[in-house]
Amino acid sequence: MVRVVPERDVREPVCAGTTAPTRSAYGVSVTETTRRQHGNGTRSPEYRLSQNALQGLRQDLFHDPFAYRLLPPRRTDGPFVRRLPGRLRQAARHLPHAVVAAAALLALAVGAVSGALPGGDTGALLTGVLCALPVVATLVRPIGAFWLSLAVTPLVSVINGDGQDWPWIPGAMVCHLVVLVVVALRTRPRTAVWMWVLTAAYAFLADIFFGGYYSNGGPMLVSSAFALLLVCLWHVRHAAQEQVTAEQTVTAHERSRRTLLEERTNIARELHDVVAHHMSVVAIQAEAAPYRVENPPEELERAFATIRVNAVAALTELRRVLGVVRAEDYEAPDAPQPTLADLDALLDNVREAGLAVDKAVTGAVRELPPGVELSAYRIVQEALSNSLRHAPGATARVEVSYVLGGLGLRVVNTAIPQNTLVKPSPGAGHGVTGMRERVSMLNGEMTAGPTDDGGYEVAVFLPATAPNEDEA
């Protein structure tokens, strides 16, 4: 940020009509601006790249390098291992441990017999043990094994004493190559790159400060680079296989889900064909029934008219739902969705169907969000439909409570009269499940169960605020 400082001494006043260069009455503190840009400004891409590289080095090789990480057993579901007999397949789980142990024995043997050791058998055994120890450590502490191998390399070279093989004697070279490969296999390609860089740095410094006429650092770096390149290629291939497997799993899941949706669509179409046919027959017969009776009573005509209206409404809803199932680019209908303002029409329809129901509204009536209004209407509709089906001849009551922070609903019906001739219809519980889903979608609360007098009660609370309150 640039700091602007007013000038206290302006020695060159500006006169009207002069052509001299004008001097601003404000001075800019360039020193502070430069300091802030260097301190908090945007860094160059090279700086960020080097910083990220150093952070990767610190995270891979310096952050808790001696952490305990036991080498896991081999998987037995591979294409070759799973074909083995049971006992051999179980033994193959420990094949990586056996390979590391064999490499440790090889490093021990090469380290013990390589070079002229002034300590005799004791020095040869010590050199072999020091060469095998980092290899064994890769089983439990891989990053620590790399640092241990770097530390062992100059130590065994000093113990060897002849200086012919520098900076790696044969045992140390075998040890370090095995450690690089095993650690690279157990970590990731970035760690392999950093290990090779540190190995090259050690070889370079050893040749500068302690090297003689011959150095085996070049062959060591070339062979280790080739081995680590193969390991990195294996990592890339393994990651690609895992990604392909994950994508195949997702594709199979989507395929099964698509098959299920297609099956549900077919069921919905078949259900529409069956139900629409019967509902159409019901509507036609209900419309024609009064004409088949001479001078039918007014109550009978009203009952058949109600049956026809409900059948036509059911057909309309069925076609709408089927349109949602069939059309991929389905758009909502232009007709408005029902709200609590349409509750009286719903109750009139239910009364014509034979259910005596009354309504009570408490609290200050206010406009609620459309989702709450629609869900409340559907819940009352489903509860009254359940009363019609499962409690024929009973009476019902709908209570709507506008309370602070939400809407309360209570739909309760009495017990079935003993002298009723209509038997209750068995239910599968889908109506209550649908109500619970609507309430859960709005983060509300719902209780449903029998009452003490043998009836049934549904109580719901839907949290909501008025639209104008949301805008405020």
Coordinates of C-alpha atoms in Angstrom, one line a residue:
M1 CA 0.0 0.0 0.0
V2 CA 1.4 3.5 -0.9
R3 CA 1.6 6.0 1.9
V4 CA 0.9 9.6 0.8
V5 CA 2.7 12.3 2.9
P6 CA 1.9 16.0 2.6
E7 CA 4.9 18.2 1.7
R8 CA 5.8 20.6 4.4
D9 CA 8.1 22.9 2.3
V10 CA 7.2 23.6 -1.3
R11 CA 10.0 25.8 -2.5
E12 CA 8.8 26.1 -6.1
P13 CA 5.4 27.8 -6.2
V14 CA 3.4 27.4 -9.3
C15 CA 2.4 30.7 -11.0
A16 CA -0.3 31.1 -13.5
G17 CA 1.0 31.0 -17.1
T18 CA 4.4 29.6 -16.4
T19 CA 5.8 26.6 -18.3
A20 CA 8.0 25.3 -15.5
P21 CA 7.3 21.7 -14.3
T22 CA 4.8 21.6 -11.5
R23 CA 5.6 19.9 -8.2
S24 CA 3.0 18.0 -6.4
A25 CA 2.0 19.0 -3.0
Y26 CA 2.2 15.4 -1.9
G27 CA 5.2 13.1 -1.7
V28 CA 5.1 9.4 -1.9
S29 CA 7.0 7.3 0.6
V30 CA 8.7 4.9 -1.9
T31 CA 10.9 3.2 0.7
E32 CA 7.9 2.0 2.7
T33 CA 6.0 1.0 -0.4
T34 CA 9.0 -1.1 -1.6
R35 CA 9.5 -2.6 1.8
R36 CA 5.8 -3.7 2.0
Q37 CA 5.8 -5.2 -1.4
H38 CA 8.9 -7.3 -0.7
G39 CA 7.5 -8.3 2.7
N40 CA 3.9 -9.1 1.9
G41 CA 3.6 -8.8 -1.9
T42 CA 3.1 -11.5 -4.4
R43 CA 6.2 -13.8 -4.7
S44 CA 7.7 -14.8 -8.0
P45 CA 6.8 -18.2 -9.6
E46 CA 10.4 -19.3 -9.1
Y47 CA 10.3 -18.5 -5.4
R48 CA 7.0 -20.3 -4.9
L49 CA 8.3 -23.3 -6.8
S50 CA 11.4 -23.6 -4.7
Q51 CA 9.4 -23.0 -1.5
N52 CA 7.0 -25.8 -2.4
A53 CA 9.9 -28.1 -3.3
L54 CA 11.5 -27.5 0.1
Q55 CA 8.2 -28.1 1.9
G56 CA 7.9 -31.4 0.0
L57 CA 11.4 -32.3 1.1
R58 CA 10.7 -31.5 4.7
Q59 CA 7.4 -33.3 4.7
D60 CA 8.8 -36.5 3.0
L61 CA 12.2 -36.9 4.7
F62 CA 12.4 -34.7 7.7
H63 CA 9.0 -34.8 9.3
D64 CA 9.0 -37.6 11.8
P65 CA 11.5 -39.7 9.8
F66 CA 11.6 -42.6 12.3
A67 CA 7.8 -43.1 12.4
Y68 CA 6.7 -46.7 12.9
R69 CA 5.2 -48.1 9.7
L70 CA 5.1 -51.8 9.5
L71 CA 5.2 -53.4 6.1
P72 CA 1.7 -54.8 5.4
P73 CA 1.2 -58.3 4.1
R74 CA 0.6 -58.9 0.4
R75 CA -2.9 -59.1 -0.9
T76 CA -4.1 -62.6 -1.9
D77 CA -6.7 -61.5 -4.5
G78 CA -4.2 -60.9 -7.3
P79 CA -4.4 -62.7 -10.7
F80 CA -1.6 -65.1 -9.8
V81 CA -1.7 -65.5 -6.1
R82 CA -5.4 -66.4 -6.0
R83 CA -4.7 -69.4 -8.2
L84 CA -2.3 -70.9 -5.6
P85 CA -3.4 -73.6 -3.2
G86 CA -4.7 -72.5 0.2
R87 CA -1.5 -73.0 2.2
L88 CA 0.7 -71.4 -0.5
R89 CA -1.7 -68.5 -0.9
Q90 CA -1.5 -67.8 2.9
A91 CA 2.3 -68.0 2.7
A92 CA 2.4 -65.6 -0.2
R93 CA 1.0 -62.9 2.1
H94 CA 4.5 -62.6 3.6
L95 CA 6.4 -62.7 0.4
P96 CA 7.5 -59.0 0.6
H97 CA 9.0 -59.6 4.1
A98 CA 10.8 -62.7 2.8
V99 CA 12.3 -60.7 -0.2
V100 CA 13.5 -57.9 2.2
A101 CA 15.0 -60.6 4.5
A102 CA 16.8 -62.2 1.5
A103 CA 18.1 -58.8 0.5
A104 CA 19.4 -58.2 4.0
L105 CA 21.2 -61.5 4.0
L106 CA 22.8 -60.6 0.6
A107 CA 23.9 -57.2 2.0
L108 CA 25.3 -59.0 5.0
A109 CA 27.3 -61.4 2.9
V110 CA 28.6 -58.9 0.4
G111 CA 29.5 -56.5 3.2
A112 CA 31.4 -59.2 5.1
V113 CA 33.5 -60.5 2.2
S114 CA 34.2 -57.2 0.3
G115 CA 37.5 -55.5 0.7
A116 CA 40.5 -56.0 2.9
L117 CA 39.4 -55.4 6.5
P118 CA 42.1 -54.5 9.1
G119 CA 39.9 -55.8 11.9
G120 CA 39.9 -59.4 10.6
D121 CA 36.8 -61.5 11.1
T122 CA 35.4 -59.1 13.7
G123 CA 35.6 -56.2 11.3
A124 CA 34.1 -58.2 8.4
L125 CA 31.2 -59.2 10.6
L126 CA 30.6 -55.7 11.8
T127 CA 30.7 -54.4 8.3
G128 CA 28.2 -57.0 7.2
V129 CA 25.8 -56.2 10.1
L130 CA 26.0 -52.5 9.4
C131 CA 25.1 -53.1 5.7
A132 CA 22.2 -55.4 6.6
L133 CA 20.7 -53.2 9.4
P134 CA 19.2 -50.5 7.1
V135 CA 17.7 -53.1 4.9
V136 CA 15.9 -54.7 7.8
A137 CA 14.8 -51.3 9.1
T138 CA 12.8 -50.8 5.9
L139 CA 10.2 -53.3 7.3
V140 CA 9.3 -51.0 10.2
R141 CA 10.7 -47.5 9.6
P142 CA 11.3 -46.8 5.9
I143 CA 12.4 -43.2 6.0
G144 CA 14.6 -43.8 9.0
A145 CA 16.2 -46.7 7.0
F146 CA 17.2 -44.3 4.3
W147 CA 18.9 -41.9 6.7
L148 CA 20.5 -44.9 8.4
S149 CA 21.9 -46.2 5.1
L150 CA 23.4 -42.7 4.4
A151 CA 25.0 -42.8 7.8
V152 CA 26.3 -46.3 7.5
T153 CA 27.9 -45.7 4.0
P154 CA 30.9 -43.5 5.2
L155 CA 31.2 -45.6 8.4
V156 CA 31.8 -48.9 6.6
S157 CA 34.1 -47.1 4.2
V158 CA 36.2 -45.9 7.1
I159 CA 36.2 -49.4 8.6
N160 CA 37.2 -50.9 5.3
G161 CA 40.3 -48.6 5.2
D162 CA 41.8 -49.5 1.8
G163 CA 40.2 -46.6 -0.1
Q164 CA 39.8 -48.6 -3.3
D165 CA 36.0 -48.4 -3.3
W166 CA 34.9 -44.9 -2.6
P167 CA 32.4 -43.6 -1.5
W168 CA 30.5 -47.0 -1.6
I169 CA 32.0 -50.3 -0.8
P170 CA 30.2 -53.2 -2.4
G171 CA 28.2 -54.1 0.7
A172 CA 27.1 -50.4 1.2
M173 CA 26.2 -50.1 -2.4
V174 CA 23.9 -53.2 -2.3
C175 CA 22.5 -51.9 1.0
H176 CA 21.7 -48.4 -0.3
L177 CA 20.2 -49.7 -3.6
V178 CA 17.9 -52.1 -1.8
V179 CA 16.9 -49.3 0.7
L180 CA 16.2 -46.9 -2.1
V181 CA 14.0 -49.4 -4.0
V182 CA 12.1 -50.6 -0.9
V183 CA 11.5 -47.1 0.5
A184 CA 10.4 -45.8 -3.0
L185 CA 7.9 -48.7 -3.3
R186 CA 6.5 -48.0 0.2
T187 CA 6.2 -44.2 -0.3
R188 CA 5.6 -42.2 -3.5
P189 CA 7.6 -40.9 -6.5
R190 CA 8.3 -37.5 -5.0
T191 CA 10.1 -39.2 -2.1
A192 CA 12.1 -41.3 -4.5
V193 CA 13.3 -38.2 -6.3
W194 CA 14.4 -36.5 -3.0
M195 CA 16.3 -39.6 -1.9
W196 CA 18.1 -39.7 -5.2
V197 CA 19.0 -36.0 -4.9
L198 CA 20.4 -36.5 -1.4
T199 CA 22.3 -39.5 -2.6
A200 CA 23.8 -37.5 -5.4
A201 CA 24.7 -34.7 -3.0
Y202 CA 26.5 -37.1 -0.7
A203 CA 28.4 -38.6 -3.7
F204 CA 29.4 -35.1 -4.9
L205 CA 30.6 -33.9 -1.5
A206 CA 32.4 -37.2 -0.8
D207 CA 34.3 -36.9 -4.1
I208 CA 35.2 -33.3 -3.5
F209 CA 36.5 -33.5 0.1
F210 CA 37.6 -37.2 0.4
G211 CA 37.8 -38.6 -3.1
G212 CA 40.8 -40.1 -4.7
Y213 CA 41.6 -41.1 -8.3
Y214 CA 38.7 -43.5 -8.5
S215 CA 35.0 -43.0 -7.5
N216 CA 32.1 -45.3 -7.9
G217 CA 29.6 -42.5 -7.4
G218 CA 28.7 -42.3 -11.1
P219 CA 27.8 -46.0 -11.5
M220 CA 25.8 -45.8 -8.2
L221 CA 23.8 -42.8 -9.3
V222 CA 23.1 -44.3 -12.8
S223 CA 22.0 -47.6 -11.4
S224 CA 19.9 -46.1 -8.6
A225 CA 18.3 -43.6 -11.1
F226 CA 17.3 -46.5 -13.4
A227 CA 15.9 -48.5 -10.4
L228 CA 13.9 -45.6 -9.1
L229 CA 12.6 -44.8 -12.5
L230 CA 11.2 -48.3 -12.8
V231 CA 9.6 -47.9 -9.3
C232 CA 8.1 -44.5 -10.3
L233 CA 6.6 -46.1 -13.5
W234 CA 5.1 -48.8 -11.3
H235 CA 3.6 -46.2 -9.1
V236 CA 2.1 -44.4 -12.1
R237 CA 0.7 -47.7 -13.5
H238 CA -0.7 -48.7 -10.1
A239 CA -2.4 -45.3 -9.6
A240 CA -3.9 -45.5 -13.1
Q241 CA -5.2 -49.0 -12.3
E242 CA -6.8 -47.8 -9.1
Q243 CA -8.4 -44.9 -10.9
V244 CA -9.7 -47.2 -13.6
T245 CA -11.1 -49.5 -11.0
A246 CA -12.8 -46.7 -9.2
E247 CA -14.3 -45.4 -12.4
Q248 CA -15.5 -48.9 -13.3
T249 CA -17.1 -49.2 -9.9
V250 CA -18.8 -45.9 -10.2
T251 CA -19.9 -46.8 -13.8
A252 CA -21.3 -50.2 -12.6
H253 CA -23.2 -48.4 -9.7
E254 CA -24.6 -45.9 -12.1
R255 CA -25.6 -48.6 -14.5
S256 CA -27.4 -50.5 -11.8
R257 CA -29.0 -47.4 -10.7
R258 CA -30.1 -46.5 -14.2
T259 CA -31.5 -50.1 -14.6
L260 CA -33.4 -49.7 -11.4
L261 CA -34.9 -46.3 -12.5
E262 CA -35.8 -47.8 -15.9
E263 CA -37.6 -50.7 -14.1
R264 CA -39.4 -48.3 -11.9
T265 CA -40.4 -46.3 -14.9
N266 CA -41.8 -49.4 -16.6
I267 CA -43.7 -50.2 -13.4
A268 CA -45.1 -46.7 -13.2
R269 CA -46.3 -47.0 -16.9
E270 CA -47.9 -50.4 -16.2
L271 CA -49.5 -49.0 -13.1
H272 CA -50.8 -46.0 -15.0
D273 CA -52.3 -48.3 -17.7
V274 CA -54.0 -50.5 -15.1
V275 CA -55.2 -47.8 -12.6
A276 CA -56.1 -45.3 -15.3
H277 CA -58.4 -47.8 -17.0
H278 CA -60.2 -48.7 -13.8
M279 CA -60.5 -45.1 -12.6
S280 CA -61.9 -44.1 -16.0
V281 CA -64.5 -46.9 -15.7
V282 CA -65.4 -45.7 -12.3
A283 CA -65.8 -42.1 -13.5
I284 CA -67.9 -43.1 -16.4
Q285 CA -70.1 -45.4 -14.4
A286 CA -70.5 -42.7 -11.6
E287 CA -71.6 -40.2 -14.3
A288 CA -74.0 -42.7 -15.9
A289 CA -75.4 -44.3 -12.7
P290 CA -78.0 -41.6 -11.9
Y291 CA -79.6 -41.9 -15.3
R292 CA -80.2 -45.6 -14.8
V293 CA -82.5 -45.0 -11.9
E294 CA -85.9 -43.3 -12.3
N295 CA -86.2 -40.2 -10.1
P296 CA -82.9 -40.8 -8.1
P297 CA -82.7 -39.1 -4.7
E298 CA -80.7 -35.9 -4.5
E299 CA -78.2 -37.5 -2.0
L300 CA -77.5 -40.3 -4.5
E301 CA -76.8 -37.9 -7.3
R302 CA -74.4 -35.9 -5.1
A303 CA -72.7 -39.1 -4.0
F304 CA -72.1 -40.2 -7.6
A305 CA -71.0 -36.7 -8.6
T306 CA -68.4 -36.7 -5.7
I307 CA -67.2 -40.1 -6.9
R308 CA -66.7 -38.9 -10.4
V309 CA -64.9 -35.7 -9.3
N310 CA -62.5 -37.7 -7.1
A311 CA -61.9 -40.2 -9.9
V312 CA -61.1 -37.4 -12.4
A313 CA -58.8 -35.7 -9.9
A314 CA -57.0 -39.0 -9.2
L315 CA -56.5 -39.5 -13.0
T316 CA -55.1 -36.0 -13.3
E317 CA -52.7 -36.5 -10.4
L318 CA -51.7 -39.9 -11.9
R319 CA -50.9 -38.4 -15.3
R320 CA -48.9 -35.6 -13.7
V321 CA -46.8 -38.1 -11.7
L322 CA -46.3 -40.3 -14.7
G323 CA -45.2 -37.2 -16.6
V324 CA -42.5 -36.6 -14.0
V325 CA -41.3 -40.2 -14.3
R326 CA -41.3 -40.3 -18.1
A327 CA -40.0 -36.9 -19.1
E328 CA -36.2 -36.3 -18.6
D329 CA -36.7 -32.5 -19.1
Y330 CA -39.9 -32.4 -17.1
E331 CA -41.1 -28.8 -16.2
A332 CA -43.4 -28.0 -13.4
P333 CA -47.0 -27.4 -14.4
D334 CA -48.3 -23.9 -14.7
A335 CA -51.1 -24.5 -12.3
P336 CA -50.4 -23.2 -8.8
Q337 CA -49.7 -25.8 -6.1
P338 CA -52.3 -26.1 -3.3
T339 CA -51.7 -24.1 0.0
L340 CA -53.5 -23.8 3.3
A341 CA -55.9 -21.3 1.7
D342 CA -57.3 -24.3 -0.2
L343 CA -57.9 -26.3 3.0
D344 CA -61.6 -25.5 3.2
A345 CA -62.2 -26.9 -0.3
L346 CA -60.3 -30.1 0.8
L347 CA -62.5 -30.4 3.9
D348 CA -65.7 -29.9 1.8
N349 CA -64.5 -32.7 -0.5
V350 CA -63.8 -35.0 2.4
R351 CA -67.2 -34.2 4.0
E352 CA -68.9 -35.2 0.7
A353 CA -67.0 -38.5 0.8
G354 CA -68.6 -39.3 4.1
L355 CA -66.1 -38.1 6.8
A356 CA -67.5 -35.6 9.3
V357 CA -64.6 -33.2 9.9
D358 CA -64.3 -29.7 11.5
K359 CA -61.4 -27.3 11.5
A360 CA -59.9 -25.0 14.2
V361 CA -57.4 -22.2 13.4
T362 CA -55.4 -20.5 16.2
G363 CA -52.9 -17.8 16.1
A364 CA -52.4 -14.9 13.6
V365 CA -52.9 -16.3 10.1
R366 CA -49.9 -15.3 8.0
E367 CA -48.3 -16.2 4.7
L368 CA -45.7 -18.9 4.9
P369 CA -43.1 -20.2 2.5
P370 CA -44.6 -22.1 -0.5
G371 CA -42.8 -25.3 0.5
V372 CA -44.3 -25.2 4.0
E373 CA -47.7 -24.4 2.7
L374 CA -47.7 -27.3 0.2
S375 CA -46.3 -29.8 2.7
A376 CA -48.9 -28.8 5.3
Y377 CA -51.7 -29.2 2.8
R378 CA -50.4 -32.6 1.7
I379 CA -50.0 -33.8 5.3
V380 CA -53.6 -32.8 6.2
Q381 CA -54.8 -34.4 2.9
E382 CA -53.0 -37.7 3.6
A383 CA -54.1 -37.8 7.3
L384 CA -57.8 -37.3 6.3
S385 CA -57.4 -39.9 3.5
N386 CA -56.1 -42.4 6.2
S387 CA -59.1 -41.5 8.4
L388 CA -61.5 -42.3 5.5
R389 CA -59.8 -45.6 4.7
H390 CA -59.0 -46.9 8.2
A391 CA -61.7 -45.4 10.3
P392 CA -65.0 -45.4 8.4
G393 CA -67.8 -43.8 10.2
A394 CA -65.5 -41.9 12.6
T395 CA -65.3 -38.1 12.9
A396 CA -62.1 -36.0 12.5
R397 CA -60.8 -32.7 13.5
V398 CA -58.1 -30.5 11.9
E399 CA -56.2 -28.0 14.0
V400 CA -54.0 -25.4 12.4
S401 CA -51.8 -23.4 14.8
Y402 CA -49.8 -20.4 13.7
V403 CA -47.1 -20.1 16.4
L404 CA -43.9 -18.2 16.7
G405 CA -41.3 -19.7 14.5
G406 CA -43.5 -22.2 12.7
L407 CA -46.8 -24.0 12.0
G408 CA -48.5 -26.6 14.1
L409 CA -50.8 -29.2 12.6
R410 CA -53.0 -31.8 14.4
V411 CA -55.3 -34.2 12.7
V412 CA -57.2 -36.6 15.0
N413 CA -60.0 -39.0 14.3
T414 CA -62.3 -40.8 16.8
A415 CA -62.6 -44.6 17.1
I416 CA -64.5 -46.6 14.6
P417 CA -68.2 -46.9 15.6
Q418 CA -69.4 -50.3 16.6
N419 CA -72.5 -50.2 14.4
T420 CA -70.7 -49.3 11.2
L421 CA -71.2 -51.6 8.2
V422 CA -68.1 -50.5 6.3
K423 CA -65.0 -52.4 7.1
P424 CA -61.6 -50.5 7.4
S425 CA -59.2 -50.9 4.5
P426 CA -55.8 -52.5 5.3
G427 CA -52.9 -50.2 4.9
A428 CA -49.2 -50.6 4.1
G429 CA -47.9 -47.6 6.0
H430 CA -46.9 -45.6 3.0
G431 CA -49.0 -42.6 3.9
V432 CA -47.4 -42.1 7.3
T433 CA -44.0 -42.7 5.7
G434 CA -44.7 -40.0 3.1
M435 CA -45.7 -37.5 5.8
R436 CA -42.5 -38.2 7.8
E437 CA -40.4 -37.6 4.6
R438 CA -42.1 -34.2 4.1
V439 CA -41.6 -33.2 7.7
S440 CA -38.0 -34.4 7.7
M441 CA -37.3 -32.4 4.5
L442 CA -38.3 -29.3 6.3
N443 CA -36.4 -30.2 9.6
G444 CA -39.7 -30.5 11.4
E445 CA -41.1 -32.9 14.0
M446 CA -43.9 -35.4 13.8
T447 CA -45.7 -37.9 16.0
A448 CA -48.3 -40.3 14.8
G449 CA -50.1 -43.0 16.9
P450 CA -53.3 -44.2 18.4
T451 CA -55.1 -42.1 21.1
D452 CA -56.5 -43.3 24.4
D453 CA -60.1 -43.5 23.1
G454 CA -59.1 -45.8 20.2
G455 CA -58.7 -43.1 17.6
Y456 CA -55.6 -42.0 15.8
E457 CA -53.6 -38.7 15.9
V458 CA -51.1 -37.0 13.7
A459 CA -49.2 -34.0 15.2
V460 CA -46.7 -32.1 13.2
F461 CA -44.6 -29.0 13.7
L462 CA -43.0 -27.3 10.7
P463 CA -40.4 -24.6 11.4
A464 CA -41.0 -21.6 9.2
T465 CA -40.9 -17.8 9.0
A466 CA -42.9 -15.5 6.9
P467 CA -41.4 -14.5 3.5
N468 CA -41.1 -10.9 4.5
E469 CA -39.2 -11.9 7.6
D470 CA -36.7 -13.8 5.5
E471 CA -36.1 -10.8 3.3
A472 CA -35.6 -8.6 6.4

